[in-house]
Short mmCIF file of C-alpha atoms in Angstrom, two decimals:
data_model
loop_
_atom_site.label_atom_id
_atom_site.label_comp_id
_atom_site.label_asym_id
_atom_site.label_seq_id
_atom_site.Cartn_x
_atom_site.Cartn_y
_atom_site.Cartn_z
CA MET Q 974 47.27 92.38 110.12
CA MET Q 975 47.29 89.90 107.23
CA MET Q 976 46.73 91.12 103.69
CA PRO Q 977 43.49 89.78 102.12
CA ARG Q 978 43.94 86.79 99.84
CA GLY Q 979 42.95 88.81 96.78
CA GLY Q 980 45.59 91.42 97.59
CA ARG Q 981 48.28 88.76 98.01
CA LEU Q 982 47.39 87.24 94.63
CA PHE Q 983 47.49 90.66 92.98
CA LEU Q 984 50.90 91.46 94.51
CA ALA Q 985 52.30 88.07 93.46
CA THR Q 986 51.04 88.59 89.93
CA CYS Q 987 52.68 92.02 89.72
CA LEU Q 988 56.01 90.71 91.03
CA GLY Q 989 55.92 87.79 88.59
CA SER Q 990 55.18 90.10 85.66
CA LEU Q 991 58.04 92.39 86.68
CA LEU Q 992 60.44 89.44 86.79
CA VAL Q 993 59.34 88.28 83.34
CA LEU Q 994 59.87 91.80 81.97
CA VAL Q 995 63.37 92.00 83.47
CA LEU Q 996 64.35 88.62 82.02
CA TYR Q 997 62.88 89.56 78.65
CA PHE Q 998 64.82 92.82 78.42
CA GLN Q 999 68.03 91.05 79.41
CA SER Q 1000 67.51 88.49 76.67
CA ILE Q 1001 66.89 90.99 73.86
CA THR Q 1002 69.76 93.34 74.65
CA GLN Q 1003 72.43 90.66 74.79
CA PRO Q 1004 73.70 88.58 71.87
CA GLU Q 1005 72.70 84.94 71.74
CA PRO Q 1006 74.86 82.62 73.86
CA GLY Q 1007 75.97 80.61 70.84
CA VAL Q 1008 77.31 83.57 68.91
CA LYS Q 1009 81.06 83.64 68.64
CA THR Q 1010 83.04 86.62 69.80
CA VAL Q 1011 85.97 88.15 67.99
CA SER Q 1012 89.30 86.58 68.83
CA GLY Q 1013 92.71 88.15 68.69
CA PRO Q 1014 96.07 86.40 68.91
CA GLY Q 1015 95.94 84.23 71.99
CA LYS Q 1016 92.89 85.89 73.54
CA SER Q 1017 89.14 86.32 73.15
CA ARG Q 1018 87.01 89.36 73.76
CA ARG Q 1019 83.45 90.57 73.55
CA GLY Q 1020 81.78 91.20 70.22
CA PRO Q 1021 80.83 94.80 69.39
CA LEU Q 1022 77.14 94.31 70.22
CA GLN Q 1023 78.04 92.87 73.62
CA THR Q 1024 80.39 95.80 74.21
CA LEU Q 1025 77.68 98.33 73.36
CA TYR Q 1026 75.07 96.86 75.68
CA ASN Q 1027 77.35 95.71 78.51
CA GLY Q 1028 77.11 98.08 81.48
CA GLU Q 1029 80.80 98.13 82.49
CA GLN Q 1030 82.07 98.65 78.95
CA GLN Q 1031 79.43 101.27 78.27
CA LEU Q 1032 80.66 103.39 81.17
CA GLU Q 1033 84.11 103.55 79.58
CA LEU Q 1034 82.73 104.54 76.18
CA LEU Q 1035 79.87 106.71 77.46
CA ALA Q 1036 81.18 110.08 76.32
CA ALA Q 1037 81.83 108.94 72.75
CA GLN Q 1038 78.56 107.04 72.45
CA ARG Q 1039 76.08 109.32 74.22
CA SER Q 1040 75.09 111.15 71.04
CA LEU Q 1041 74.92 107.88 69.09
CA GLN Q 1042 72.56 106.39 71.66
CA GLY Q 1043 70.43 109.55 71.59
CA ARG Q 1044 70.09 109.33 67.82
CA ARG Q 1045 69.05 105.70 68.05
CA GLU Q 1046 66.33 106.58 70.56
CA LEU Q 1047 65.10 109.50 68.44
CA LEU Q 1048 64.93 107.22 65.42
CA GLU Q 1049 62.84 104.72 67.35
CA GLN Q 1050 60.42 107.45 68.40
CA ALA Q 1051 60.14 108.76 64.84
CA CYS Q 1052 59.45 105.26 63.52
CA LEU Q 1053 56.70 104.75 66.10
CA SER Q 1054 55.00 107.99 65.06
CA SER Q 1055 55.29 107.57 61.30
CA MET Q 1056 54.94 103.86 60.53
CA ARG Q 1057 51.37 102.89 59.70
CA LYS Q 1058 52.03 99.32 58.64
CA ARG Q 1059 54.97 96.95 58.99
CA ARG Q 1060 56.02 94.55 56.27
CA VAL Q 1061 58.40 91.62 55.84
CA LEU Q 1062 61.85 92.40 54.48
CA SER Q 1063 62.77 90.83 51.14
CA PRO Q 1064 66.28 89.91 49.88
CA GLU Q 1065 66.11 93.01 47.66
CA ASP Q 1066 65.81 95.14 50.81
CA LEU Q 1067 69.09 93.74 52.17
CA LYS Q 1068 71.44 94.43 49.26
CA HIS Q 1069 72.91 97.51 50.93
CA LEU Q 1070 73.72 95.73 54.19
CA ILE Q 1071 77.38 94.61 54.20
CA VAL Q 1072 78.30 91.77 56.56
CA ASP Q 1073 81.58 91.26 58.42
CA ASP Q 1074 81.32 87.83 60.07
CA LYS Q 1075 84.79 88.10 61.55
CA HIS Q 1076 83.90 91.13 63.70
CA SER Q 1077 80.11 90.59 63.94
CA LEU Q 1078 79.22 93.77 62.04
CA ILE Q 1079 76.47 94.79 59.64
CA TYR Q 1080 76.86 98.14 57.85
CA CYS Q 1081 74.20 99.67 55.60
CA TYR Q 1082 76.04 101.77 53.06
CA VAL Q 1083 74.52 105.02 51.80
CA PRO Q 1084 76.15 106.57 48.71
CA LYS Q 1085 77.50 110.10 49.27
CA VAL Q 1086 77.90 109.45 53.01
CA ALA Q 1087 81.54 108.29 53.11
CA CYS Q 1088 80.53 104.82 51.94
CA THR Q 1089 83.70 104.39 49.83
CA ASN Q 1090 85.88 104.77 52.91
CA TRP Q 1091 83.63 102.52 55.00
CA LYS Q 1092 83.86 99.84 52.31
CA ARG Q 1093 87.64 100.23 52.33
CA VAL Q 1094 87.68 99.80 56.11
CA LEU Q 1095 85.51 96.68 55.89
CA MET Q 1096 87.76 95.25 53.17
CA VAL Q 1097 90.68 95.62 55.57
CA LEU Q 1098 88.71 94.03 58.42
CA THR Q 1099 87.60 91.03 56.35
CA SER Q 1100 90.74 90.47 54.26
CA ASP Q 1101 92.78 88.33 56.70
CA GLY Q 1102 95.83 90.54 56.16
CA ARG Q 1103 95.58 91.04 52.41
CA TYR Q 1104 94.78 94.72 52.97
CA THR Q 1105 96.18 96.80 55.83
CA ASP Q 1106 95.71 100.42 54.73
CA PRO Q 1107 92.23 101.55 53.64
CA LEU Q 1108 93.58 104.40 51.50
CA ALA Q 1109 95.77 101.96 49.55
CA ILE Q 1110 92.59 100.40 48.15
CA PRO Q 1111 91.49 102.18 44.93
CA ALA Q 1112 88.01 103.68 45.14
CA ASN Q 1113 86.72 101.68 42.18
CA GLU Q 1114 87.92 98.44 43.77
CA ALA Q 1115 85.98 99.22 46.93
CA HIS Q 1116 82.77 99.20 44.89
CA VAL Q 1117 83.41 95.94 43.01
CA ALA Q 1118 80.55 93.52 43.62
CA GLY Q 1119 81.81 90.42 45.39
CA ASN Q 1120 84.61 92.05 47.39
CA LEU Q 1121 82.23 92.30 50.35
CA ARG Q 1122 79.29 90.07 51.24
CA THR Q 1123 75.80 91.49 51.65
CA LEU Q 1124 73.06 90.19 53.92
CA SER Q 1125 70.92 89.29 50.90
CA GLU Q 1126 73.36 86.45 50.08
CA PHE Q 1127 72.48 84.46 53.21
CA SER Q 1128 69.61 82.09 53.98
CA VAL Q 1129 66.61 83.31 55.99
CA SER Q 1130 67.84 81.64 59.20
CA GLU Q 1131 71.36 83.06 58.71
CA ILE Q 1132 69.91 86.53 58.08
CA ASN Q 1133 67.81 86.42 61.25
CA GLN Q 1134 70.72 85.17 63.36
CA ARG Q 1135 72.95 88.01 62.17
CA LEU Q 1136 70.29 90.67 62.61
CA ARG Q 1137 69.80 89.53 66.20
CA SER Q 1138 73.42 89.23 67.22
CA TYR Q 1139 75.60 91.56 65.11
CA LEU Q 1140 76.25 95.27 65.67
CA LYS Q 1141 74.25 97.08 62.99
CA PHE Q 1142 75.30 100.60 62.04
CA ILE Q 1143 74.43 103.25 59.49
CA PHE Q 1144 75.79 106.68 58.57
CA VAL Q 1145 73.42 109.40 57.34
CA ARG Q 1146 73.70 112.96 56.02
CA GLU Q 1147 71.56 116.10 55.72
CA PRO Q 1148 69.28 115.02 52.83
CA PHE Q 1149 69.67 118.05 50.55
CA GLU Q 1150 73.43 118.29 51.05
CA ARG Q 1151 73.65 114.64 50.06
CA LEU Q 1152 71.44 115.31 47.03
CA VAL Q 1153 73.55 118.26 45.84
CA SER Q 1154 76.68 116.19 46.36
CA ALA Q 1155 75.22 113.43 44.19
CA TYR Q 1156 74.27 115.92 41.47
CA ARG Q 1157 77.74 117.52 41.47
CA ASN Q 1158 79.48 114.15 41.30
CA LYS Q 1159 77.31 112.46 38.69
CA PHE Q 1160 76.31 115.34 36.38
CA THR Q 1161 79.07 117.95 36.52
CA ARG Q 1162 82.12 115.67 36.21
CA ARG Q 1163 83.21 114.93 32.65
CA TYR Q 1164 84.34 111.39 33.48
CA ASN Q 1165 80.87 110.20 34.56
CA THR Q 1166 79.77 109.47 31.00
CA ALA Q 1167 77.78 106.39 32.09
CA PHE Q 1168 75.49 108.56 34.23
CA HIS Q 1169 75.26 111.17 31.50
CA LYS Q 1170 74.11 108.54 29.00
CA ARG Q 1171 71.88 106.61 31.41
CA TYR Q 1172 70.14 109.50 33.16
CA GLY Q 1173 71.28 112.78 31.60
CA THR Q 1174 69.85 112.09 28.16
CA LYS Q 1175 66.46 111.12 29.63
CA ILE Q 1176 66.36 114.19 31.88
CA ILE Q 1177 67.18 116.57 29.02
CA ARG Q 1178 64.68 114.91 26.69
CA ARG Q 1179 61.85 115.26 29.20
CA HIS Q 1180 62.62 118.48 31.01
CA ARG Q 1181 64.38 120.81 28.57
CA ALA Q 1182 62.56 122.88 25.99
CA ASN Q 1183 64.13 122.69 22.53
CA PRO Q 1184 67.25 120.71 23.51
CA GLU Q 1185 70.23 120.69 21.17
CA ALA Q 1186 71.10 117.46 19.36
CA GLU Q 1187 74.46 117.16 21.16
CA ALA Q 1188 72.80 117.47 24.58
CA LEU Q 1189 70.27 114.78 23.64
CA GLU Q 1190 73.08 112.49 22.55
CA LYS Q 1191 75.56 113.04 25.39
CA GLY Q 1192 73.42 114.18 28.33
CA ASN Q 1193 76.43 115.87 29.87
CA ASN Q 1194 75.06 119.30 30.81
CA VAL Q 1195 72.03 118.62 33.01
CA SER Q 1196 71.18 121.62 35.19
CA PHE Q 1197 70.28 121.21 38.86
CA HIS Q 1198 66.79 122.55 38.12
CA GLU Q 1199 66.29 119.85 35.48
CA PHE Q 1200 67.56 117.22 37.91
CA VAL Q 1201 65.00 118.35 40.52
CA GLN Q 1202 62.22 118.26 37.92
CA TYR Q 1203 63.23 114.69 37.08
CA LEU Q 1204 63.17 113.62 40.74
CA VAL Q 1205 59.66 114.95 41.46
CA ASP Q 1206 58.20 113.81 38.12
CA PRO Q 1207 55.67 111.02 38.95
CA ARG Q 1208 56.90 109.06 35.92
CA THR Q 1209 60.38 108.70 37.41
CA GLN Q 1210 59.51 106.27 40.21
CA ARG Q 1211 56.75 104.57 38.23
CA GLU Q 1212 59.30 103.44 35.67
CA GLU Q 1213 62.08 102.25 37.99
CA PRO Q 1214 63.50 102.72 41.51
CA LEU Q 1215 65.57 105.83 42.13
CA ASN Q 1216 69.30 105.40 41.65
CA GLU Q 1217 71.04 104.62 44.94
CA HIS Q 1218 72.97 107.91 44.84
CA TRP Q 1219 69.77 109.92 45.26
CA GLU Q 1220 67.44 107.30 46.70
CA ARG Q 1221 66.10 108.14 50.18
CA VAL Q 1222 68.06 106.60 53.06
CA HIS Q 1223 64.93 105.07 54.57
CA SER Q 1224 64.34 103.22 51.30
CA LEU Q 1225 67.92 101.93 51.12
CA CYS Q 1226 68.39 100.85 54.75
CA HIS Q 1227 64.84 100.43 56.18
CA PRO Q 1228 65.62 101.88 59.63
CA CYS Q 1229 62.07 101.26 60.91
CA LEU Q 1230 62.28 97.55 60.07
CA ILE Q 1231 65.91 96.98 61.06
CA HIS Q 1232 67.06 98.02 64.53
CA TYR Q 1233 70.33 99.91 64.01
CA ASP Q 1234 72.48 99.96 67.13
CA VAL Q 1235 74.56 102.94 65.95
CA VAL Q 1236 73.40 105.90 63.83
CA GLY Q 1237 76.41 107.93 62.75
CA LYS Q 1238 76.27 111.23 60.90
CA TYR Q 1239 78.41 112.67 58.11
CA GLU Q 1240 78.49 115.97 59.99
CA THR Q 1241 80.37 114.26 62.86
CA LEU Q 1242 81.98 111.57 60.74
CA GLU Q 1243 85.39 111.24 62.39
CA PRO Q 1244 84.31 110.87 66.05
CA ASP Q 1245 81.36 108.67 65.09
CA ALA Q 1246 83.55 106.41 62.95
CA GLN Q 1247 86.08 106.21 65.77
CA ALA Q 1248 83.30 105.14 68.15
CA VAL Q 1249 82.32 102.29 65.82
CA LEU Q 1250 85.94 101.13 65.48
CA SER Q 1251 86.28 101.34 69.25
CA LEU Q 1252 83.27 99.07 69.71
CA THR Q 1253 84.81 96.68 67.19
CA GLY Q 1254 88.06 96.66 69.16
CA VAL Q 1255 90.34 97.69 66.28
CA GLU Q 1256 90.77 101.40 66.99
CA GLY Q 1257 94.46 100.98 67.77
CA MET Q 1258 95.15 99.01 64.59
CA LEU Q 1259 92.97 100.81 62.06
CA GLN Q 1260 92.23 104.48 61.43
CA PHE Q 1261 89.18 105.69 59.53
CA PRO Q 1262 90.39 107.65 56.46
CA THR Q 1263 89.94 111.41 56.68
CA SER Q 1264 88.52 113.33 53.76
CA GLY Q 1265 90.95 115.42 51.73
CA LYS Q 1266 88.28 117.14 49.67
CA SER Q 1267 88.59 120.91 49.57
CA THR Q 1268 85.15 121.47 47.98
CA ARG Q 1269 82.97 119.27 50.14
CA THR Q 1270 79.25 119.94 49.73
CA ASP Q 1271 77.97 121.74 52.84
CA GLY Q 1272 74.90 123.78 53.77
CA ASN Q 1273 76.16 126.96 52.11
CA MET Q 1274 76.84 125.19 48.84
CA ALA Q 1275 73.45 123.46 48.95
CA ALA Q 1276 71.79 126.85 49.54
CA SER Q 1277 73.49 128.27 46.44
CA PHE Q 1278 72.09 125.44 44.30
CA PHE Q 1279 68.59 125.84 45.70
CA LYS Q 1280 68.49 129.54 44.76
CA GLN Q 1281 67.64 128.47 41.21
CA ILE Q 1282 64.75 126.25 42.38
CA SER Q 1283 61.27 127.78 42.64
CA PRO Q 1284 59.23 127.45 45.88
CA PHE Q 1285 56.86 125.09 44.03
CA TYR Q 1286 59.63 122.61 43.23
CA GLN Q 1287 61.34 123.13 46.60
CA LYS Q 1288 58.17 121.98 48.33
CA LYS Q 1289 57.74 118.98 46.05
CA LEU Q 1290 61.34 117.95 46.60
CA PHE Q 1291 61.08 118.40 50.37
CA ASN Q 1292 58.00 116.18 50.43
CA LEU Q 1293 59.95 113.52 48.55
CA TYR Q 1294 62.72 113.51 51.18
CA ARG Q 1295 60.54 114.38 54.19
CA MET Q 1296 60.95 110.98 55.87
CA ASP Q 1297 64.74 111.26 55.87
CA PHE Q 1298 64.51 114.68 57.52
CA LEU Q 1299 62.11 113.27 60.11
CA LEU Q 1300 63.76 109.94 60.93
CA PHE Q 1301 67.26 111.33 61.33
CA ASN Q 1302 66.25 114.57 63.08
CA TYR Q 1303 67.37 117.08 60.46
CA SER Q 1304 65.70 120.51 60.51
CA THR Q 1305 64.04 122.05 57.48
CA PRO Q 1306 66.77 124.07 55.68
CA GLU Q 1307 66.48 127.80 56.30
CA TYR Q 1308 67.13 128.59 52.63
CA LEU Q 1309 63.88 126.98 51.44
CA ARG Q 1310 61.56 129.75 50.26
CA THR Q 1311 58.03 128.54 50.84
CA ARG Q 1312 55.85 129.66 53.72
CA GLU Q 1313 53.43 126.80 53.19
CA MET Q 1314 56.10 124.27 54.05
CA GLN Q 1315 55.89 122.96 57.59
CA PRO Q 1316 59.04 121.62 59.22
CA PRO Q 1317 59.17 117.90 59.97
CA LEU Q 1318 58.26 116.99 63.51
CA SER Q 1319 61.42 117.16 65.59
CA PHE Q 1320 61.63 114.64 68.38
CA SER Q 1321 62.99 115.14 71.84
CA LYS Q 1322 64.08 112.34 74.07
CA ASN Q 1323 61.66 113.74 76.67
CA LEU Q 1324 58.56 113.20 74.53
CA LEU Q 1325 58.13 109.66 75.82
CA PRO Q 1326 59.73 108.03 78.83
CA SER Q 1327 62.60 105.91 77.59
CA PHE Q 1328 61.11 102.75 79.05
CA LEU Q 1329 57.72 103.36 77.42
CA TYR Q 1330 58.84 103.96 73.85
CA ARG Q 1331 61.35 101.12 74.11
CA CYS Q 1332 58.53 98.78 75.13
CA LEU Q 1333 56.34 100.01 72.28
CA TYR Q 1334 59.16 99.59 69.78
CA LEU Q 1335 59.86 96.06 70.93
CA ALA Q 1336 56.16 95.21 70.97
CA LEU Q 1337 55.97 96.16 67.28
CA GLY Q 1338 58.89 93.87 66.57
CA ARG Q 1339 62.58 94.62 66.86
#
């Protein structure tokens, strides 16, 4: 029995739409044909983005990358739920995105999340042999402007081409541990006189009752409570952007406007860094530096600092960093002492079928 003409037309339309969808997804998950791949001595190989999205290669790297892929999917879901309006990126938005044209990489650096070591690694990768050991590069040299190129230095067409075809990665950290780490480094170390003068004096002037003349002049004894008061003071962000060491990650790296292929975490730094180097194809030649710090800021240390912060200011501070907790799937810290505070919505990969939220994300613009 022949199918009615209307049914045949409907079936043909469905099959055609399915084919278009398949071709579309293949086109967006593979680098552009004209993009060069990284070449070694006497041989060529896939670029890192091709390696990540190529089925055969992904099977080999599946164990190391499963958690990275899960984080990327959770980030996409969180962006879909929280973004009310999209906007166009400006060159100012791209100043934290470091570009390695040789290995087709884009890295958004976040201060207090191992960014010094990542900059050292990228200096080795882009130096054409000038540097071979990341730890041989002094920390201050790693932060010199001009040693590494940022995406903001390119033309609009060059920016778009790199965003489409390069592996884009970011490393994040539990927001309050990162904040305490920034406070300890910038306000409790005697050598950071520039931060004491630039920020410490202002904080003491505004948030300390009856400050001593020496404190007003040097700004070298800011308490954590005063630092928190400064952060949640509405005048702070009205006057100027937050310093990059305590600015929110979503404001530095714009993860809902830029599709990051890899989301690494400070809490699993070594295996995540190794996975990125593996994708780049240099894991046998280059090792990510391990931290030798004996007093690294962790959850217990953060909790000890927050004991001196009242529930009122804890809530204000949490609201300031809420988006970072949400986007990167960090739970509300147990040490916060306010019952009114609701934890950020935690996403599960089962909330939306993978295909559905991927389609929605792409429909909004990759």
